[in-house]
C-alpha cells in the first residue's frame, strides 16, 4: 500500500467530519459548483424569456401634448374642464384620430391607448402610447387636433341650441305681446263710457 491509496477525491470525502461536526471544504466547493451551474441555467432561461417577451410585447413609447382652453366666462371653469375631459376621451374623437391616421384598430380600442389629465381649469394634458416614439408624438398631436375640432363643433351646437331656445322664447313673448295689444285695441275701439273708462 502506498501513501496515495488513502487519497480521496473531493466529491468522495465525507461532507461532515464526525469528530468535529464541521463541513469540509470539498463539500462547500462542490455545493458552490452546483449552485453556479444552476444560476447560469436560470440566467440563460431568464434571458431567453425576456427576449421572447420583448419581441412579443415591446414596450410602449409615450408622448404628451398640452392643450390650453378658453371657456365661456359665464360658465363655471371647474365644470367646463370636466366636460372637456369627457369630450377628449369620447369615442367620436378617437374615431376621428383613427380615420386621420389610418390606424387599423377600432376607435374604442384606440381610446384606451391615450389618457386625458386635467392640469388646471384651462389646461388638459394628452398622453398617448404607441410602438415607436414618432408614432406616439403623432398620435398625441392628432388627439389634440381632433379634440379641439370636436370641441369647437360641440360649442357651436350648444350655441345653436341656446339661440333656438332664445328665439322660441322671443316668439312666445311676441305672441303674448300681440295678444295684449289686441285686447287693448278691442277695448279702445268700443264705445267708451264713463264706467269702461
Short mmCIF file of C-alpha atoms in Angstrom, two decimals:
data_model
loop_
_atom_site.label_atom_id
_atom_site.label_comp_id
_atom_site.label_asym_id
_atom_site.label_seq_id
_atom_site.Cartn_x
_atom_site.Cartn_y
_atom_site.Cartn_z
CA UNK A 1 0.00 0.00 0.00
CA UNK A 2 1.30 3.35 -0.92
CA UNK A 3 0.67 6.72 0.71
CA UNK A 4 -1.69 7.68 -2.11
CA UNK A 5 -4.06 4.74 -1.62
CA UNK A 6 -5.85 6.60 1.17
CA UNK A 7 -6.32 9.72 -1.00
CA UNK A 8 -9.96 10.52 -1.67
CA UNK A 9 -11.41 12.73 -4.34
CA UNK A 10 -13.16 15.91 -3.10
CA UNK A 11 -16.58 14.50 -4.01
CA UNK A 12 -15.86 11.21 -2.20
CA UNK A 13 -14.91 12.82 1.11
CA UNK A 14 -17.36 12.90 3.91
CA UNK A 15 -19.36 16.06 3.97
CA UNK A 16 -19.10 16.37 7.71
CA UNK A 17 -16.11 15.43 9.80
CA UNK A 18 -17.65 13.22 12.52
CA UNK A 19 -15.04 14.23 15.07
CA UNK A 20 -15.58 17.99 14.81
CA UNK A 21 -19.06 18.25 13.25
CA UNK A 22 -17.77 20.78 10.66
CA UNK A 23 -18.43 20.80 6.91
CA UNK A 24 -15.38 20.07 4.77
CA UNK A 25 -14.01 22.46 2.17
CA UNK A 26 -14.57 19.88 -0.54
CA UNK A 27 -18.29 19.74 0.25
CA UNK A 28 -18.55 23.54 0.15
CA UNK A 29 -16.69 23.67 -3.16
CA UNK A 30 -18.97 21.04 -4.72
CA UNK A 31 -22.07 22.88 -3.47
CA UNK A 32 -20.80 26.14 -4.97
CA UNK A 33 -20.12 24.44 -8.31
CA UNK A 34 -23.65 23.01 -8.36
CA UNK A 35 -25.05 26.44 -7.41
CA UNK A 36 -23.04 28.17 -10.14
CA UNK A 37 -24.38 25.80 -12.78
CA UNK A 38 -27.94 26.31 -11.54
CA UNK A 39 -27.52 30.10 -11.54
CA UNK A 40 -26.11 30.00 -15.06
CA UNK A 41 -29.01 27.86 -16.33
CA UNK A 42 -31.59 30.11 -14.63
CA UNK A 43 -29.92 33.25 -16.03
CA UNK A 44 -29.95 31.74 -19.53
CA UNK A 45 -33.65 30.78 -19.22
CA UNK A 46 -34.44 34.30 -17.94
CA UNK A 47 -32.57 35.91 -20.83
CA UNK A 48 -34.40 33.81 -23.40
CA UNK A 49 -37.77 34.51 -21.75
CA UNK A 50 -37.00 38.25 -21.59
CA UNK A 51 -36.04 38.44 -25.26
CA UNK A 52 -39.17 36.50 -26.21
CA UNK A 53 -41.39 38.78 -24.11
CA UNK A 54 -39.77 41.89 -25.60
CA UNK A 55 -40.31 40.55 -29.13
CA UNK A 56 -43.94 39.63 -28.41
CA UNK A 57 -44.89 42.78 -26.48
CA UNK A 58 -42.39 45.60 -27.00
CA UNK A 59 -42.59 48.49 -24.50
CA UNK A 60 -44.92 51.33 -25.45
CA UNK A 61 -43.48 54.75 -26.07
CA UNK A 62 -45.35 57.73 -24.65
CA UNK A 63 -45.76 61.31 -25.84
CA UNK A 64 -47.55 64.21 -24.17
CA UNK A 65 -49.39 67.19 -25.61
CA UNK A 66 -50.89 70.03 -23.59
CA UNK A 67 -53.98 71.92 -24.67
CA UNK A 68 -54.83 75.42 -23.45
CA UNK A 69 -58.60 76.02 -23.32
CA UNK A 70 -60.64 79.20 -23.32
CA UNK A 71 -64.10 78.79 -21.84
CA UNK A 72 -67.19 80.96 -21.78
CA UNK A 73 -66.70 83.46 -18.94
CA UNK A 74 -70.32 82.93 -17.88
CA UNK A 75 -69.68 79.24 -17.12
CA UNK A 76 -68.03 77.56 -14.12
CA UNK A 77 -64.44 76.70 -15.22
CA UNK A 78 -64.26 73.60 -12.99
CA UNK A 79 -67.34 72.12 -14.65
CA UNK A 80 -66.25 73.17 -18.14
CA UNK A 81 -62.85 71.44 -17.84
CA UNK A 82 -64.55 68.23 -16.70
CA UNK A 83 -66.77 68.42 -19.78
CA UNK A 84 -63.68 68.98 -21.93
CA UNK A 85 -62.02 65.92 -20.42
CA UNK A 86 -65.06 63.76 -21.20
CA UNK A 87 -65.15 65.12 -24.77
CA UNK A 88 -61.44 64.35 -25.29
CA UNK A 89 -61.93 60.78 -24.05
CA UNK A 90 -65.02 60.23 -26.20
CA UNK A 91 -65.32 57.66 -28.98
CA UNK A 92 -66.04 60.30 -31.71
CA UNK A 93 -62.66 61.95 -31.02
CA UNK A 94 -60.93 58.53 -31.09
CA UNK A 95 -62.77 57.65 -34.32
CA UNK A 96 -61.61 60.89 -35.95
CA UNK A 97 -57.99 60.16 -34.98
CA UNK A 98 -58.22 56.56 -36.24
CA UNK A 99 -59.59 57.89 -39.55
CA UNK A 100 -56.99 60.70 -39.77
CA UNK A 101 -54.01 58.41 -39.11
CA UNK A 102 -55.40 55.39 -40.98
CA UNK A 103 -54.98 53.11 -37.97
CA UNK A 104 -56.19 49.52 -38.12
CA UNK A 105 -57.93 49.38 -34.77
CA UNK A 106 -61.36 50.24 -33.51
CA UNK A 107 -61.96 53.68 -32.01
CA UNK A 108 -62.81 52.06 -28.67
CA UNK A 109 -59.50 50.19 -28.58
CA UNK A 110 -57.61 53.31 -29.66
CA UNK A 111 -59.31 55.37 -26.93
CA UNK A 112 -57.64 53.04 -24.43
CA UNK A 113 -54.17 54.00 -25.71
CA UNK A 114 -54.32 57.60 -24.50
CA UNK A 115 -55.26 59.37 -21.30
CA UNK A 116 -56.52 62.87 -20.59
CA UNK A 117 -55.39 64.61 -17.41
CA UNK A 118 -56.80 67.84 -16.02
CA UNK A 119 -53.86 70.07 -15.06
CA UNK A 120 -55.78 73.27 -14.33
CA UNK A 121 -59.21 74.68 -15.18
CA UNK A 122 -57.79 75.72 -18.55
CA UNK A 123 -55.14 73.08 -19.34
CA UNK A 124 -55.54 69.44 -20.36
CA UNK A 125 -52.66 67.03 -20.93
CA UNK A 126 -52.96 64.26 -23.51
CA UNK A 127 -50.62 61.27 -23.07
CA UNK A 128 -50.58 58.84 -25.99
CA UNK A 129 -48.88 55.43 -26.25
CA UNK A 130 -47.54 53.87 -29.43
CA UNK A 131 -44.99 51.27 -30.59
CA UNK A 132 -42.47 53.99 -31.54
CA UNK A 133 -41.66 57.46 -30.26
CA UNK A 134 -42.56 59.09 -33.58
CA UNK A 135 -45.94 57.34 -33.62
CA UNK A 136 -46.59 58.40 -30.02
CA UNK A 137 -45.89 62.05 -30.87
CA UNK A 138 -48.07 61.79 -33.98
CA UNK A 139 -50.95 60.26 -32.02
CA UNK A 140 -50.78 62.79 -29.18
CA UNK A 141 -50.84 65.65 -31.68
CA UNK A 142 -53.70 64.07 -33.65
CA UNK A 143 -55.77 63.59 -30.49
CA UNK A 144 -55.20 67.25 -29.57
CA UNK A 145 -56.22 68.47 -33.05
CA UNK A 146 -59.30 66.24 -33.28
CA UNK A 147 -60.36 67.09 -29.72
CA UNK A 148 -60.18 70.83 -30.46
CA UNK A 149 -62.16 70.35 -33.68
CA UNK A 150 -64.77 68.24 -31.90
CA UNK A 151 -64.93 70.74 -29.03
CA UNK A 152 -65.46 73.63 -31.47
CA UNK A 153 -68.30 71.70 -33.15
CA UNK A 154 -69.75 70.86 -29.72
CA UNK A 155 -69.60 74.53 -28.65
CA UNK A 156 -71.23 75.57 -31.93
CA UNK A 157 -74.03 73.03 -31.42
CA UNK A 158 -74.51 74.27 -27.86
CA UNK A 159 -74.68 77.86 -29.11
CA UNK A 160 -77.22 76.92 -31.80
CA UNK A 161 -79.38 75.18 -29.21
CA UNK A 162 -79.19 78.23 -26.96
CA UNK A 163 -80.06 80.52 -29.88
CA UNK A 164 -83.03 78.29 -30.81
CA UNK A 165 -84.29 78.36 -27.22
CA UNK A 166 -83.92 82.13 -27.08
CA UNK A 167 -85.70 82.51 -30.44
CA UNK A 168 -88.55 80.35 -29.15
CA UNK A 169 -88.80 82.49 -26.02
CA UNK A 170 -88.82 85.65 -28.15
CA UNK A 171 -91.58 84.19 -30.33
CA UNK A 172 -93.64 83.27 -27.29
CA UNK A 173 -93.13 86.74 -25.80
CA UNK A 174 -94.09 88.33 -29.14
CA UNK A 175 -97.31 86.25 -29.25
CA UNK A 176 -98.11 87.31 -25.69
CA UNK A 177 -97.44 90.96 -26.55
CA UNK A 178 -99.61 90.69 -29.69
CA UNK A 179 -102.41 89.24 -27.56
CA UNK A 180 -102.17 92.11 -25.09
CA UNK A 181 -102.10 94.69 -27.92
CA UNK A 182 -105.16 93.03 -29.48
CA UNK A 183 -107.04 93.26 -26.22
CA UNK A 184 -106.09 96.93 -25.87
CA UNK A 185 -107.26 97.61 -29.44
CA UNK A 186 -110.62 95.96 -28.80
CA UNK A 187 -111.16 97.95 -25.65
CA UNK A 188 -110.14 101.19 -27.38
CA UNK A 189 -112.47 100.63 -30.32
CA UNK A 190 -115.54 100.06 -28.18
CA UNK A 191 -117.74 102.99 -27.30
CA UNK A 192 -116.24 104.44 -24.30
CA UNK A 193 -118.46 105.12 -21.36
CA UNK A 194 -117.55 106.55 -18.08
CA UNK A 195 -117.84 103.07 -16.48
CA UNK A 196 -115.48 101.49 -19.06
CA UNK A 197 -113.03 104.26 -18.62
#
